[in-house]
CSV table of C-alpha atoms in Angstrom, one decimal:
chain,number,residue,atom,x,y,z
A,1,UNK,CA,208.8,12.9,201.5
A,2,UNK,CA,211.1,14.4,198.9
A,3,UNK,CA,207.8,14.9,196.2
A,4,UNK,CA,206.2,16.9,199.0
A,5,UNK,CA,209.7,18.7,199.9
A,6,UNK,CA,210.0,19.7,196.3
A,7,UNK,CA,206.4,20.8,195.3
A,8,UNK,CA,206.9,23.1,198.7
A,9,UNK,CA,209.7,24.8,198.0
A,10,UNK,CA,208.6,25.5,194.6
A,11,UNK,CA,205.6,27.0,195.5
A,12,UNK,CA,207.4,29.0,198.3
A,13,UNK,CA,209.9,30.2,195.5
A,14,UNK,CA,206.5,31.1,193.1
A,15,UNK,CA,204.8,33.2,196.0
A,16,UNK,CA,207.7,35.3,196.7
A,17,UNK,CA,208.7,35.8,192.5
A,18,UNK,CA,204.9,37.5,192.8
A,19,UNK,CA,205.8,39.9,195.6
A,20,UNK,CA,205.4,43.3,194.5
A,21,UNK,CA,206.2,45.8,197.5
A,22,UNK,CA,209.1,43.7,199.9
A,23,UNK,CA,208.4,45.8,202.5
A,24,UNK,CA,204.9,44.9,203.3
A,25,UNK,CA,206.1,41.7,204.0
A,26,UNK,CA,209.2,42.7,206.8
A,27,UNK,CA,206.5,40.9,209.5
A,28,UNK,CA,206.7,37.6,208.4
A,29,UNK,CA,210.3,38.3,206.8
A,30,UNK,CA,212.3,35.5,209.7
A,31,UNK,CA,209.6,33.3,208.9
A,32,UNK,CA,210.5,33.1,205.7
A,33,UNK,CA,213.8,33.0,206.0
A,34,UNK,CA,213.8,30.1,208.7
A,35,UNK,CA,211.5,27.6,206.0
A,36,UNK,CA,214.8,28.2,203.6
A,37,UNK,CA,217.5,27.9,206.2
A,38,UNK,CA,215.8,24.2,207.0
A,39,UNK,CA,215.3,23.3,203.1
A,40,UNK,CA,219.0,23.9,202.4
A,41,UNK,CA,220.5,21.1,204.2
A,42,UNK,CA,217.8,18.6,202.8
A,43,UNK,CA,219.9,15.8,201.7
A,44,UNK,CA,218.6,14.9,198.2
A,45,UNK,CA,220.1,17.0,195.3
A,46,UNK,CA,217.0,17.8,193.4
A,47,UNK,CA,215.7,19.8,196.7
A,48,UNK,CA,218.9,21.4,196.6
A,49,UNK,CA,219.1,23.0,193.7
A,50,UNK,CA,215.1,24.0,194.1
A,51,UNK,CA,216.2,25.1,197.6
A,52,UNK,CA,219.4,27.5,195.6
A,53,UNK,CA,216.6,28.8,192.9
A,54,UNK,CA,214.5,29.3,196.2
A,55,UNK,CA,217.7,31.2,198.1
A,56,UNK,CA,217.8,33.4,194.6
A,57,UNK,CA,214.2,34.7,194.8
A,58,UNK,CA,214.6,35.1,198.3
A,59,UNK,CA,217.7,37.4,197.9
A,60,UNK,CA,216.6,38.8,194.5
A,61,UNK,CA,213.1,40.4,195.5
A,62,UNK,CA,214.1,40.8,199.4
A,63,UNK,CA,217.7,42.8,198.9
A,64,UNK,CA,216.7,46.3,200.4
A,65,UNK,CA,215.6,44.5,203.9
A,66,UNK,CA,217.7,41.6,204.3
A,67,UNK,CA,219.1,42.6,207.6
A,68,UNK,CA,219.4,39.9,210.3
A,69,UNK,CA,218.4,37.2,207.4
A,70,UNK,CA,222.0,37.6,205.8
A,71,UNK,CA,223.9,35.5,209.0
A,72,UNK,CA,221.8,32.6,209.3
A,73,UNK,CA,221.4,32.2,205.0
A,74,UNK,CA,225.2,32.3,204.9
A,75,UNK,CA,226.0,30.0,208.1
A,76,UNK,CA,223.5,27.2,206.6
A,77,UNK,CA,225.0,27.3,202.9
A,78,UNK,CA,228.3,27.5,204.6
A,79,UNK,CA,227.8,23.7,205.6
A,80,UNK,CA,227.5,22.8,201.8
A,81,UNK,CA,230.5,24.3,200.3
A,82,UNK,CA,232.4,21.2,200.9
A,83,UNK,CA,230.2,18.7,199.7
A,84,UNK,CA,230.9,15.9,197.6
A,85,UNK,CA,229.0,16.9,194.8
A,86,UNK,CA,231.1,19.7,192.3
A,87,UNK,CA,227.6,20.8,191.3
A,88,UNK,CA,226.4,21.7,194.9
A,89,UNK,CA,229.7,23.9,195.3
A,90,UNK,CA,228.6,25.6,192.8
A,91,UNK,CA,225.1,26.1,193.5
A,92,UNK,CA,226.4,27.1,197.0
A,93,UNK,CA,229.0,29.4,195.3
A,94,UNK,CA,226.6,31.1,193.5
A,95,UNK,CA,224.1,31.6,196.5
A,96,UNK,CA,227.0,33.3,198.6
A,97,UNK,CA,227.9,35.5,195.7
A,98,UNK,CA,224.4,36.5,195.3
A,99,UNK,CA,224.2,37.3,199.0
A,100,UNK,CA,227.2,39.6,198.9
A,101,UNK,CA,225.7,41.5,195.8
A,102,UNK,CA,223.0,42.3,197.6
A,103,UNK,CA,224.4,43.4,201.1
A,104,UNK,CA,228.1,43.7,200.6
A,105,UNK,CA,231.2,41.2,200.8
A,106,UNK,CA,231.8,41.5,204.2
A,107,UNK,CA,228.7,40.1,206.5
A,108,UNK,CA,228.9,37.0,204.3
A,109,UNK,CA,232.7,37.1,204.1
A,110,UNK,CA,233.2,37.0,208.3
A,111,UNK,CA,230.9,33.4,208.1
A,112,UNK,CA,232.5,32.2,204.9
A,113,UNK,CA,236.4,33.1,206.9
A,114,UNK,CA,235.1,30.5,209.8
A,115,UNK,CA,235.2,28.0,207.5
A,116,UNK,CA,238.9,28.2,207.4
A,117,UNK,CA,239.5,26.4,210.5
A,118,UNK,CA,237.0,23.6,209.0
A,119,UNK,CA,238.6,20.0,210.1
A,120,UNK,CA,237.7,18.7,206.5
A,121,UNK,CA,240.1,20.2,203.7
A,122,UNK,CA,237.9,19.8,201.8
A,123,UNK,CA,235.8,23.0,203.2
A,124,UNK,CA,239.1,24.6,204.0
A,125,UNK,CA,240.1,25.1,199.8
A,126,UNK,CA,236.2,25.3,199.4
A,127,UNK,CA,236.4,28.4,201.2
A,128,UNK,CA,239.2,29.9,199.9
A,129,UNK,CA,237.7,29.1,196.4
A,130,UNK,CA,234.6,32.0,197.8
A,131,UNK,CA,237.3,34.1,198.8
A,132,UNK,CA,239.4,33.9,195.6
A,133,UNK,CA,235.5,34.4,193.7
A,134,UNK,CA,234.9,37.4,196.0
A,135,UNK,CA,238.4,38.9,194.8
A,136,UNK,CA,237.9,38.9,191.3
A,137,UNK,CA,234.1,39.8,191.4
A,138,UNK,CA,234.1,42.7,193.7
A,139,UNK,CA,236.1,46.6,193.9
A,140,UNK,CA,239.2,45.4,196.5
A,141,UNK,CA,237.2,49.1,198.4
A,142,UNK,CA,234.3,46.8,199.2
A,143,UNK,CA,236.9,44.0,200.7
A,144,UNK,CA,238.8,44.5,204.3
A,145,UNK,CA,242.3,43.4,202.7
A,146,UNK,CA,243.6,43.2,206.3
A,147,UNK,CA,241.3,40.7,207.4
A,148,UNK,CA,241.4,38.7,203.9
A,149,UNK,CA,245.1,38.4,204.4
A,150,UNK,CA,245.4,37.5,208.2
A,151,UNK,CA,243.0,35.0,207.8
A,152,UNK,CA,244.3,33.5,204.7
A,153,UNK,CA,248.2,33.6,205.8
A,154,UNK,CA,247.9,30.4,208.1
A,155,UNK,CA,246.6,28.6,204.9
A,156,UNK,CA,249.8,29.0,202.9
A,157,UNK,CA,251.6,26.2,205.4
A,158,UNK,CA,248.1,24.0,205.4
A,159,UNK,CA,248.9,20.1,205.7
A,160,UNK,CA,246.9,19.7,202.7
A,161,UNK,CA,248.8,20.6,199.5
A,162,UNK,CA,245.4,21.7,197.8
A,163,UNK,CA,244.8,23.7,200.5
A,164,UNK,CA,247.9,25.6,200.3
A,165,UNK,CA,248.1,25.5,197.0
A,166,UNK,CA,244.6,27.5,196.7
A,167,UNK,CA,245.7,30.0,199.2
A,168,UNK,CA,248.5,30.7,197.4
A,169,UNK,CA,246.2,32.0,194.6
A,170,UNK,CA,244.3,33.9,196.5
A,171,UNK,CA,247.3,36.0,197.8
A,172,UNK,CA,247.9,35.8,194.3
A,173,UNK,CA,244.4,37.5,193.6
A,174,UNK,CA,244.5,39.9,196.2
A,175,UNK,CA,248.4,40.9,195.7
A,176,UNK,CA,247.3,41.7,191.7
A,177,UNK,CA,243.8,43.5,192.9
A,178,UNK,CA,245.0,46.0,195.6
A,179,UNK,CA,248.3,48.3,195.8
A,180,UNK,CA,248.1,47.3,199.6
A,181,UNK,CA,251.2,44.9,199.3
A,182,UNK,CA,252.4,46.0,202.6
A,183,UNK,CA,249.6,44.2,204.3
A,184,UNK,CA,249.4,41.3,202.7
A,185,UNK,CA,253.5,41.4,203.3
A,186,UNK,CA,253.4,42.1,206.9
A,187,UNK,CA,250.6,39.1,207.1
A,188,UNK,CA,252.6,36.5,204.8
A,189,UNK,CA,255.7,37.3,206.7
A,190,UNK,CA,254.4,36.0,210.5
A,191,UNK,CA,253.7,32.2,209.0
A,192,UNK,CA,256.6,30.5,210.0
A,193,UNK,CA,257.6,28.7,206.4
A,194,UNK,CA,259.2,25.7,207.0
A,195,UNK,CA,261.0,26.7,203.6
A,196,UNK,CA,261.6,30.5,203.9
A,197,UNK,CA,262.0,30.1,199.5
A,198,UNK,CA,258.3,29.7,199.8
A,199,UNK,CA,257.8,33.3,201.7
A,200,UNK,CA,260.4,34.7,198.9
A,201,UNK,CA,258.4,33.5,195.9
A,202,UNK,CA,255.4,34.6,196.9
A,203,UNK,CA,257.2,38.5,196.7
């Protein structure tokens, strides 16, 4: 029941606002964590975005002992960042981002990167969205520009114009945020272009 799904996670989200001292509760921490994981992909958008205000608290009173939590939270909001609804990628967007604040770019990067090889484009320039987020919100030190770039490369010859088209400015971002060019070139240079103008515009 949707009601019943509703009241619950609001009253999940109110008992962990109240916690004073996170690490008294590191016991029953999974627990926790596993009731969110199964709210998020609750079909209905009401529970959803009572499910991202729950993911908030969760994150916001429970960032010094995350640990093992961080991989399951990301893979779960993962399968949302290509949903239909612009108002659920952003509820998901802001979730991830939130995640990374509290325990760095990278744990929720290497789930968000998996995404790339998504059949549904839709997930595919979803993704690269995060990443092109992540860019601009974060120190390029706290990003592994080598990874970034090899795993955004394949994207700049995606079938799907808007994916392409959305790596492209991510490149973009990461090219005007780090003075590690020769990366990103090295990277860039391996896709086989159909139309090596493209490769040249890009440097």
């Amino acid at each position: 029941d949707v009601v019943e799904q509703f009241k619950a996670i609001a009253q999940l989200e109110s008992a962990i606002r109240r916690v004073k001292r996170p690490g008294d509760y590191l016991i029953c921490l999974d627990e926790i964590c596993e009731a969110i994981v199964k709210v998020i992909p609750i079909n209905n958008f009401k529970v959803f975005k009572a499910s991202t205000m729950l993911v908030s608290a969760f994150v916001e009173v429970f960032s010094e002992v995350l640990g093992e939590c961080v991989y399951p939270l990301t893979t779960v909001l993962c399968r949302k960042i290509g949903d239909n609804k612009i108002a659920v990628r952003e509820g998901t967007m802001k979730c991830l981002i939130l995640l990374m604040k509290a325990c760095g770019p990278s744990p929720v990067l290497d789930v968000v990167l998996q995404s790339l090889k998504d059949r549904n484009p839709r997930v595919r320039e979803e993704a690269i969205n995060v990443l092109i987020k992540t860019i601009t919100s974060f120190p390029v030190q706290d990003l592994n520009v080598s990874t970034l770039v090899e795993s955004l490369a394949p994207a700049l010859i995606d079938s799907k114009h808007r994916v392409s088209s959305a790596a492209l400015d991510a490149i973009a971002a990461l090219k005007e945020s780090t003075r590690e060019e020769a990366i990103i070139y090295r990277a860039v240079e391996k896709i086989d272009f159909p139309d090596k103008r493209y490769f040249h515009a890009i440097f």
